[in-house]
mmCIF file of C-alpha atoms in Angstrom:
data_model
loop_
_atom_site.group_PDB
_atom_site.id
_atom_site.type_symbol
_atom_site.label_atom_id
_atom_site.label_comp_id
_atom_site.label_asym_id
_atom_site.label_seq_id
_atom_site.Cartn_x
_atom_site.Cartn_y
_atom_site.Cartn_z
ATOM 1 C CA MET O 19 3.510 -21.820 29.733
ATOM 2 C CA ALA O 20 0.421 -20.116 28.352
ATOM 3 C CA ALA O 21 -1.339 -21.518 25.321
ATOM 4 C CA THR O 22 -1.917 -19.289 22.304
ATOM 5 C CA LEU O 23 -5.163 -17.913 20.939
ATOM 6 C CA HIS O 24 -4.682 -17.201 17.242
ATOM 7 C CA LEU O 25 -7.327 -14.627 16.358
ATOM 8 C CA PHE O 26 -8.108 -13.594 12.778
ATOM 9 C CA THR O 27 -10.106 -10.367 12.467
ATOM 10 C CA ASP O 28 -10.473 -7.205 10.388
ATOM 11 C CA PHE O 29 -11.349 -3.706 11.565
ATOM 12 C CA VAL O 30 -14.239 -3.341 9.104
ATOM 13 C CA CYS O 31 -15.920 -6.641 10.012
ATOM 14 C CA PRO O 32 -18.959 -6.081 12.270
ATOM 15 C CA PHE O 33 -18.819 -9.549 13.783
ATOM 16 C CA CYS O 34 -15.119 -9.123 14.533
ATOM 17 C CA PHE O 35 -15.949 -5.865 16.322
ATOM 18 C CA ILE O 36 -18.603 -7.641 18.376
ATOM 19 C CA ALA O 37 -16.322 -10.536 19.311
ATOM 20 C CA GLU O 38 -13.386 -8.263 20.140
ATOM 21 C CA HIS O 39 -15.603 -6.311 22.546
ATOM 22 C CA SER O 40 -17.235 -9.299 24.231
ATOM 23 C CA THR O 41 -16.088 -12.904 23.982
ATOM 24 C CA VAL O 42 -12.392 -12.271 23.311
ATOM 25 C CA PRO O 43 -11.695 -10.286 26.513
ATOM 26 C CA GLN O 44 -13.824 -12.770 28.480
ATOM 27 C CA LEU O 45 -11.794 -15.674 27.172
ATOM 28 C CA LEU O 46 -8.450 -13.994 27.833
ATOM 29 C CA ALA O 47 -9.525 -13.044 31.347
ATOM 30 C CA ARG O 48 -10.567 -16.572 32.289
ATOM 31 C CA TYR O 49 -7.992 -18.749 30.541
ATOM 32 C CA ASP O 50 -4.200 -18.642 30.497
ATOM 33 C CA LEU O 51 -3.961 -17.655 26.843
ATOM 34 C CA GLU O 52 -1.620 -15.369 24.949
ATOM 35 C CA LEU O 53 -3.219 -13.512 22.074
ATOM 36 C CA ASN O 54 -1.649 -13.740 18.629
ATOM 37 C CA TRP O 55 -3.690 -11.375 16.477
ATOM 38 C CA CYS O 56 -3.618 -11.939 12.737
ATOM 39 C CA GLY O 57 -5.038 -9.281 10.436
ATOM 40 C CA PHE O 58 -7.253 -10.747 7.724
ATOM 41 C CA GLU O 59 -8.799 -8.517 5.047
ATOM 42 C CA LEU O 60 -12.526 -9.178 4.968
ATOM 43 C CA HIS O 61 -12.846 -8.219 1.298
ATOM 44 C CA PRO O 62 -9.374 -7.839 -0.266
ATOM 45 C CA GLY O 63 -10.897 -6.653 -3.541
ATOM 46 C CA THR O 64 -12.348 -3.521 -1.962
ATOM 47 C CA PRO O 65 -11.019 -0.569 -3.963
ATOM 48 C CA PRO O 66 -9.349 2.454 -2.366
ATOM 49 C CA GLY O 67 -12.151 4.691 -1.147
ATOM 50 C CA GLY O 68 -14.325 1.670 -0.397
ATOM 51 C CA ARG O 69 -17.598 0.624 -1.967
ATOM 52 C CA PRO O 70 -21.278 1.007 -1.050
ATOM 53 C CA LEU O 71 -22.694 -1.942 0.866
ATOM 54 C CA SER O 72 -25.590 -1.873 -1.582
ATOM 55 C CA SER O 73 -23.175 -3.092 -4.277
ATOM 56 C CA LEU O 74 -21.987 -5.909 -2.018
ATOM 57 C CA PHE O 75 -25.513 -6.906 -0.991
ATOM 58 C CA PRO O 76 -27.706 -5.979 -3.960
ATOM 59 C CA GLY O 77 -31.394 -5.841 -3.181
ATOM 60 C CA VAL O 78 -30.878 -6.091 0.576
ATOM 61 C CA ASN O 79 -32.620 -3.636 2.882
ATOM 62 C CA LEU O 80 -29.557 -2.149 4.576
ATOM 63 C CA ALA O 81 -31.524 -0.516 7.391
ATOM 64 C CA ALA O 82 -33.063 -3.878 8.285
ATOM 65 C CA MET O 83 -29.689 -5.607 8.001
ATOM 66 C CA HIS O 84 -28.066 -3.043 10.306
ATOM 67 C CA ALA O 85 -30.915 -3.387 12.807
ATOM 68 C CA GLN O 86 -30.407 -7.144 12.830
ATOM 69 C CA THR O 87 -26.655 -6.701 13.361
ATOM 70 C CA LYS O 88 -27.297 -4.366 16.297
ATOM 71 C CA ARG O 89 -29.742 -6.830 17.860
ATOM 72 C CA PHE O 90 -27.162 -9.586 17.462
ATOM 73 C CA ALA O 91 -24.502 -7.361 19.038
ATOM 74 C CA ALA O 92 -26.804 -6.528 21.952
ATOM 75 C CA SER O 93 -27.142 -10.253 22.682
ATOM 76 C CA PHE O 94 -23.367 -10.147 23.341
ATOM 77 C CA GLY O 95 -23.670 -6.997 25.441
ATOM 78 C CA VAL O 96 -22.255 -4.731 22.719
ATOM 79 C CA THR O 97 -24.188 -1.519 22.095
ATOM 80 C CA GLY O 98 -23.591 2.109 21.130
ATOM 81 C CA PHE O 99 -22.505 1.765 17.518
ATOM 82 C CA GLU O 100 -23.924 2.483 14.080
ATOM 83 C CA PRO O 101 -22.992 0.181 11.181
ATOM 84 C CA PRO O 102 -21.921 2.194 8.116
ATOM 85 C CA ASN O 103 -23.453 1.938 4.655
ATOM 86 C CA ARG O 104 -20.035 1.786 3.015
ATOM 87 C CA LEU O 105 -17.369 -0.901 3.208
ATOM 88 C CA GLN O 106 -13.953 0.646 3.650
ATOM 89 C CA ASN O 107 -10.652 -0.659 2.378
ATOM 90 C CA SER O 108 -8.875 -1.789 5.570
ATOM 91 C CA ARG O 109 -5.453 -2.495 4.053
ATOM 92 C CA ARG O 110 -3.823 0.682 5.338
ATOM 93 C CA ALA O 111 -5.161 0.176 8.862
ATOM 94 C CA LEU O 112 -3.933 -3.422 8.871
ATOM 95 C CA ALA O 113 -0.490 -2.213 7.781
ATOM 96 C CA LEU O 114 -0.418 0.375 10.550
ATOM 97 C CA ALA O 115 -1.302 -2.387 13.002
ATOM 98 C CA GLU O 116 1.764 -4.324 11.855
ATOM 99 C CA VAL O 117 3.917 -1.277 12.639
ATOM 100 C CA ALA O 118 2.248 -1.063 16.047
ATOM 101 C CA ARG O 119 3.075 -4.736 16.608
ATOM 102 C CA GLU O 120 6.768 -3.922 16.097
ATOM 103 C CA GLN O 121 6.516 -1.033 18.551
ATOM 104 C CA GLY O 122 4.704 -2.976 21.278
ATOM 105 C CA CYS O 123 1.402 -1.114 21.131
ATOM 106 C CA LEU O 124 -0.654 -3.406 18.912
ATOM 107 C CA GLN O 125 -3.462 -4.040 21.382
ATOM 108 C CA ALA O 126 -3.981 -0.346 22.105
ATOM 109 C CA LEU O 127 -4.057 0.550 18.411
ATOM 110 C CA ARG O 128 -6.390 -2.319 17.550
ATOM 111 C CA THR O 129 -8.871 -1.118 20.160
ATOM 112 C CA ALA O 130 -8.570 2.449 18.898
ATOM 113 C CA LEU O 131 -9.141 1.404 15.268
ATOM 114 C CA PHE O 132 -12.190 -0.716 16.056
ATOM 115 C CA ASP O 133 -13.769 1.986 18.202
ATOM 116 C CA ALA O 134 -12.988 4.764 15.733
ATOM 117 C CA HIS O 135 -14.653 2.920 12.885
ATOM 118 C CA TRP O 136 -17.657 1.372 14.607
ATOM 119 C CA ARG O 137 -18.434 3.876 17.340
ATOM 120 C CA HIS O 138 -17.390 7.136 15.664
ATOM 121 C CA GLY O 139 -17.747 6.477 11.946
ATOM 122 C CA ALA O 140 -14.086 7.233 11.240
ATOM 123 C CA ASP O 141 -12.531 6.674 7.828
ATOM 124 C CA LEU O 142 -9.723 4.160 8.341
ATOM 125 C CA GLU O 143 -8.163 5.087 4.996
ATOM 126 C CA ASP O 144 -7.763 8.747 5.946
ATOM 127 C CA SER O 145 -4.201 9.807 6.797
ATOM 128 C CA ALA O 146 -5.221 12.357 9.431
ATOM 129 C CA THR O 147 -7.452 9.809 11.177
ATOM 130 C CA LEU O 148 -4.786 7.120 11.203
ATOM 131 C CA GLN O 149 -2.149 9.533 12.455
ATOM 132 C CA GLN O 150 -4.447 10.744 15.214
ATOM 133 C CA LEU O 151 -5.084 7.177 16.378
ATOM 134 C CA ALA O 152 -1.400 6.283 16.168
ATOM 135 C CA SER O 153 -0.475 9.347 18.214
ATOM 136 C CA ARG O 154 -3.117 8.492 20.787
ATOM 137 C CA VAL O 155 -1.418 5.164 21.549
ATOM 138 C CA GLY O 156 2.052 6.695 21.789
ATOM 139 C CA MET O 157 3.414 6.164 18.285
ATOM 140 C CA ASP O 158 5.358 8.702 16.252
ATOM 141 C CA ALA O 159 2.354 9.145 13.982
ATOM 142 C CA PRO O 160 3.911 10.561 10.756
ATOM 143 C CA ALA O 161 6.769 8.059 10.852
ATOM 144 C CA ALA O 162 4.454 5.153 11.681
ATOM 145 C CA LEU O 163 2.089 5.906 8.819
ATOM 146 C CA ALA O 164 4.971 6.412 6.405
ATOM 147 C CA GLN O 165 6.297 3.007 7.412
ATOM 148 C CA ALA O 166 2.847 1.437 7.059
ATOM 149 C CA ASP O 167 2.640 2.711 3.488
ATOM 150 C CA THR O 168 5.920 1.086 2.435
ATOM 151 C CA PRO O 169 5.843 -1.889 0.042
ATOM 152 C CA GLN O 170 7.521 -4.026 2.697
ATOM 153 C CA VAL O 171 4.792 -3.599 5.302
ATOM 154 C CA LEU O 172 1.970 -3.872 2.758
ATOM 155 C CA ALA O 173 3.587 -7.088 1.520
ATOM 156 C CA LEU O 174 3.543 -8.356 5.116
ATOM 157 C CA VAL O 175 -0.232 -7.743 5.247
ATOM 158 C CA ASP O 176 -0.593 -9.816 2.078
ATOM 159 C CA ALA O 177 1.696 -12.535 3.388
ATOM 160 C CA ARG O 178 -0.321 -12.916 6.584
ATOM 161 C CA GLN O 179 -3.492 -13.193 4.518
ATOM 162 C CA GLN O 180 -1.998 -15.849 2.269
ATOM 163 C CA GLU O 181 -0.650 -17.831 5.214
ATOM 164 C CA ALA O 182 -4.038 -17.724 6.916
ATOM 165 C CA ARG O 183 -5.748 -19.025 3.776
ATOM 166 C CA ARG O 184 -3.189 -21.806 3.435
ATOM 167 C CA ASN O 185 -4.084 -22.780 7.004
ATOM 168 C CA GLY O 186 -7.764 -22.980 6.117
ATOM 169 C CA VAL O 187 -9.018 -19.597 7.304
ATOM 170 C CA THR O 188 -11.786 -18.443 4.974
ATOM 171 C CA GLY O 189 -14.064 -16.376 7.222
ATOM 172 C CA ILE O 190 -13.719 -14.100 10.222
ATOM 173 C CA PRO O 191 -13.596 -13.929 13.107
ATOM 174 C CA THR O 192 -11.723 -17.208 13.380
ATOM 175 C CA PHE O 193 -10.329 -18.458 16.694
ATOM 176 C CA VAL O 194 -7.668 -21.175 16.843
ATOM 177 C CA ILE O 195 -6.503 -22.757 20.101
ATOM 178 C CA GLY O 196 -4.270 -25.761 19.584
ATOM 179 C CA LYS O 197 -6.162 -28.084 17.240
ATOM 180 C CA SER O 198 -9.521 -26.484 18.013
ATOM 181 C CA ARG O 199 -11.014 -23.923 15.637
ATOM 182 C CA VAL O 200 -14.120 -21.784 16.083
ATOM 183 C CA VAL O 201 -15.370 -19.805 13.087
ATOM 184 C CA GLY O 202 -17.706 -16.836 13.304
ATOM 185 C CA CYS O 203 -18.940 -14.679 16.164
ATOM 186 C CA GLN O 204 -19.953 -17.545 18.429
ATOM 187 C CA PRO O 205 -21.228 -17.460 22.026
ATOM 188 C CA TYR O 206 -18.610 -17.452 24.747
ATOM 189 C CA THR O 207 -19.527 -21.045 25.633
ATOM 190 C CA ALA O 208 -18.213 -22.215 22.243
ATOM 191 C CA LEU O 209 -14.839 -20.554 22.838
ATOM 192 C CA ALA O 210 -14.630 -21.791 26.405
ATOM 193 C CA ALA O 211 -15.367 -25.313 25.186
ATOM 194 C CA ALA O 212 -12.441 -25.050 22.757
ATOM 195 C CA ALA O 213 -10.148 -23.914 25.563
ATOM 196 C CA GLU O 214 -11.311 -26.788 27.747
ATOM 197 C CA ARG O 215 -10.764 -29.312 24.933
ATOM 198 C CA GLU O 216 -7.205 -28.045 24.643
ATOM 199 C CA GLN O 217 -6.806 -28.270 28.431
ATOM 200 C CA VAL O 218 -5.912 -24.603 28.793
ATOM 201 C CA PRO O 219 -5.579 -23.804 32.507
ATOM 202 C CA HIS O 220 -7.710 -21.124 34.107
ATOM 203 C CA ARG O 221 -6.033 -17.917 35.162
ATOM 204 C CA ARG O 222 -5.411 -17.649 38.878
#
């Protein structure tokens, strides 16, 4: 029986984007792991419409910060993206992902959301954008978004966040395999070491 990789990420987190496009697929390809993705709002207090990064990082040179992020990403083999100057509220996208989980297309939608935001500068709060991405992965887009906006699904997003915090998750990305936990966008060797500690078999 495959072991489980519990992965905590958010669509607006640059280091989650980097990990999801580099070390995560490497790990899943090499080890017999099943992915259990857990949405985790990077900044739950972000208002609807988002906020300028300059208000989150006062006095920081954003151009220099973005250049550093892109150099870090390149060290993982991730290129071709432009970090935005505004932090978006990801709550709606996380809710839509929960609907996709129910419908069996979570992985496809997660990939679409990450790429839309980081590679194409899409607004993940915008209804038309979310419906377009949902449709692209085979969902009934209007119905899926309507369901995502219900109090029940939004409460599920909050419940997952609270459960993660109770289990000690405070930053993302966080990777949990058995009793081993890796926090942050770490080199593949750190994740592989966790899998080896937990005696996860290699895929054949």
